[in-house]
Structures are given as structure tokens and as C-alpha cells.
Amino acid sequence: MPNAKVLSEKQAIVAELTEKLKSASSGVLVDYKGITVAEDTALRTECRKNELDYAVVKNTLVRFAIDNVGLKEMDSVLNGTTSMALSHGDPIAPMRVIAKFAKQFNGEKFVIKAGFMDGKVLSLNEINALADLPSKEVLQAQVLGTMLAPITSLAIVLKAIAEEKGGFVEAAPAEAAAE
């Protein structure tokens, strides 16, 4: 039987994990067995760039935390080595970063176990599909480009017409417009 100090420390860790999971927009659980320190460092650097909270977690403690937030379907994957990447901003970021690293290792050393988004557990196919989506900034640029395309086309046509007619027509004097 663990002593009261150890038990209270573990309860504090579970409470902290529960809060992180509650506030996260999405997350991914990974089996990281076999990656080197250099590979892990590269992964952590990429996670920081994408504002992800990445940490190695104890299965028993994270099991309590995911049960507290209603993600019990992920209990079955909590065995072996487990790390967790959480996002509090861009919900696609953990899938994109983790899937990129999983592809580098051909699913041998670094394997996606499970994921969730907005309180719903995702299948591996859904995680991979989300990982293939462009980032939020790229999607915003694409939408903006689509919105600006008609305006740009109109400007090009008007310029061509003006050049064909021999130049731009100057505005009529204000006196002529008043008559």
C-alpha cells in the first residue's frame, strides 16, 4: 500500500492531466518505443514550434485522467510506452506533427495509438485524414485567394480594355458633372 505522500502526488498528477485533457482541443497518444534521444529531441522541438504540449505519461495515471474526461474508449491502448501530444489551439496540429514522425519510422518505432478531438475518440483513419489537411494559415490563404480571384480578374480585364482603347479615360471636370 503506497504511503499518503506518494498517493497525494499521484492524485495531483492525475488532476493536472485531467485539466490538460479538458482544456485540450485535441490530442494523440503514441507508442514511442525505440526512438533515439536525437529523434525525441527533434520531435519535441517540432511540438514546441506547433505549440503542442508533449510528454511521456504513465499509463495508469493517464487512464484515470482520460476516464475523468469521458474518453474511456482509449483505455485499451494504454499499454507499453506512451507519450501524449495535446493542442490547446490548432486542433489539427497534434495529428499533423505526430503522423509526420510516424511516417518517418514506417510505423515501426513510433506508432500512433489513439487520438481525440473535441471530446470524441478518433479512429486511426480519421487521425491520418486530419493529418493530411493543410494548416489553418494555409487554409485561410486559400480562401482569401479564392475570394480575391474574381476581383483580380476584373482588374485585368478592365486594364486590357483601357489599353486597347488607347489609355485610361480621365475623369470629367466637376463643372461638367454638375450641369
mmCIF file of N, CA and C in Angstrom, residues 145-161:
data_model
loop_
_atom_site.group_PDB
_atom_site.id
_atom_site.type_symbol
_atom_site.label_atom_id
_atom_site.label_comp_id
_atom_site.label_asym_id
_atom_site.label_seq_id
_atom_site.Cartn_x
_atom_site.Cartn_y
_atom_site.Cartn_z
ATOM 1 N N GLY A 145 -7.392 33.733 -51.292
ATOM 2 C CA GLY A 145 -7.040 33.704 -52.717
ATOM 3 C C GLY A 145 -8.257 33.471 -53.590
ATOM 4 N N THR A 146 -9.146 32.590 -53.145
ATOM 5 C CA THR A 146 -10.375 32.303 -53.879
ATOM 6 C C THR A 146 -11.284 33.530 -53.903
ATOM 7 N N MET A 147 -11.343 34.243 -52.789
ATOM 8 C CA MET A 147 -12.186 35.438 -52.722
ATOM 9 C C MET A 147 -11.626 36.571 -53.584
ATOM 10 N N LEU A 148 -10.300 36.689 -53.676
ATOM 11 C CA LEU A 148 -9.680 37.765 -54.438
ATOM 12 C C LEU A 148 -9.602 37.484 -55.941
ATOM 13 N N ALA A 149 -9.747 36.227 -56.341
ATOM 14 C CA ALA A 149 -9.603 35.862 -57.749
ATOM 15 C C ALA A 149 -10.556 36.631 -58.669
ATOM 16 N N PRO A 150 -11.853 36.742 -58.368
ATOM 17 C CA PRO A 150 -12.739 37.494 -59.273
ATOM 18 C C PRO A 150 -12.354 38.972 -59.373
ATOM 19 N N ILE A 151 -11.965 39.578 -58.266
ATOM 20 C CA ILE A 151 -11.574 40.992 -58.275
ATOM 21 C C ILE A 151 -10.321 41.181 -59.133
ATOM 22 N N THR A 152 -9.370 40.297 -58.971
ATOM 23 C CA THR A 152 -8.137 40.366 -59.753
ATOM 24 C C THR A 152 -8.439 40.198 -61.238
ATOM 25 N N SER A 153 -9.310 39.255 -61.566
ATOM 26 C CA SER A 153 -9.686 39.026 -62.971
ATOM 27 C C SER A 153 -10.363 40.257 -63.557
ATOM 28 N N LEU A 154 -11.244 40.888 -62.801
ATOM 29 C CA LEU A 154 -11.925 42.096 -63.263
ATOM 30 C C LEU A 154 -10.917 43.216 -63.520
ATOM 31 N N ALA A 155 -9.970 43.390 -62.634
ATOM 32 C CA ALA A 155 -8.954 44.429 -62.803
ATOM 33 C C ALA A 155 -8.123 44.183 -64.061
ATOM 34 N N ILE A 156 -7.789 42.935 -64.322
ATOM 35 C CA ILE A 156 -7.002 42.593 -65.514
ATOM 36 C C ILE A 156 -7.809 42.895 -66.779
ATOM 37 N N VAL A 157 -9.091 42.527 -66.790
ATOM 38 C CA VAL A 157 -9.951 42.780 -67.955
ATOM 39 C C VAL A 157 -10.108 44.279 -68.187
ATOM 40 N N LEU A 158 -10.344 45.042 -67.134
ATOM 41 C CA LEU A 158 -10.502 46.499 -67.280
ATOM 42 C C LEU A 158 -9.224 47.146 -67.798
ATOM 43 N N LYS A 159 -8.084 46.673 -67.310
ATOM 44 C CA LYS A 159 -6.807 47.215 -67.774
ATOM 45 C C LYS A 159 -6.615 46.903 -69.258
ATOM 46 N N ALA A 160 -6.962 45.683 -69.681
ATOM 47 C CA ALA A 160 -6.814 45.294 -71.087
ATOM 48 C C ALA A 160 -7.719 46.139 -71.975
ATOM 49 N N ILE A 161 -8.945 46.384 -71.533
ATOM 50 C CA ILE A 161 -9.877 47.205 -72.307
ATOM 51 C C ILE A 161 -9.342 48.631 -72.422
#
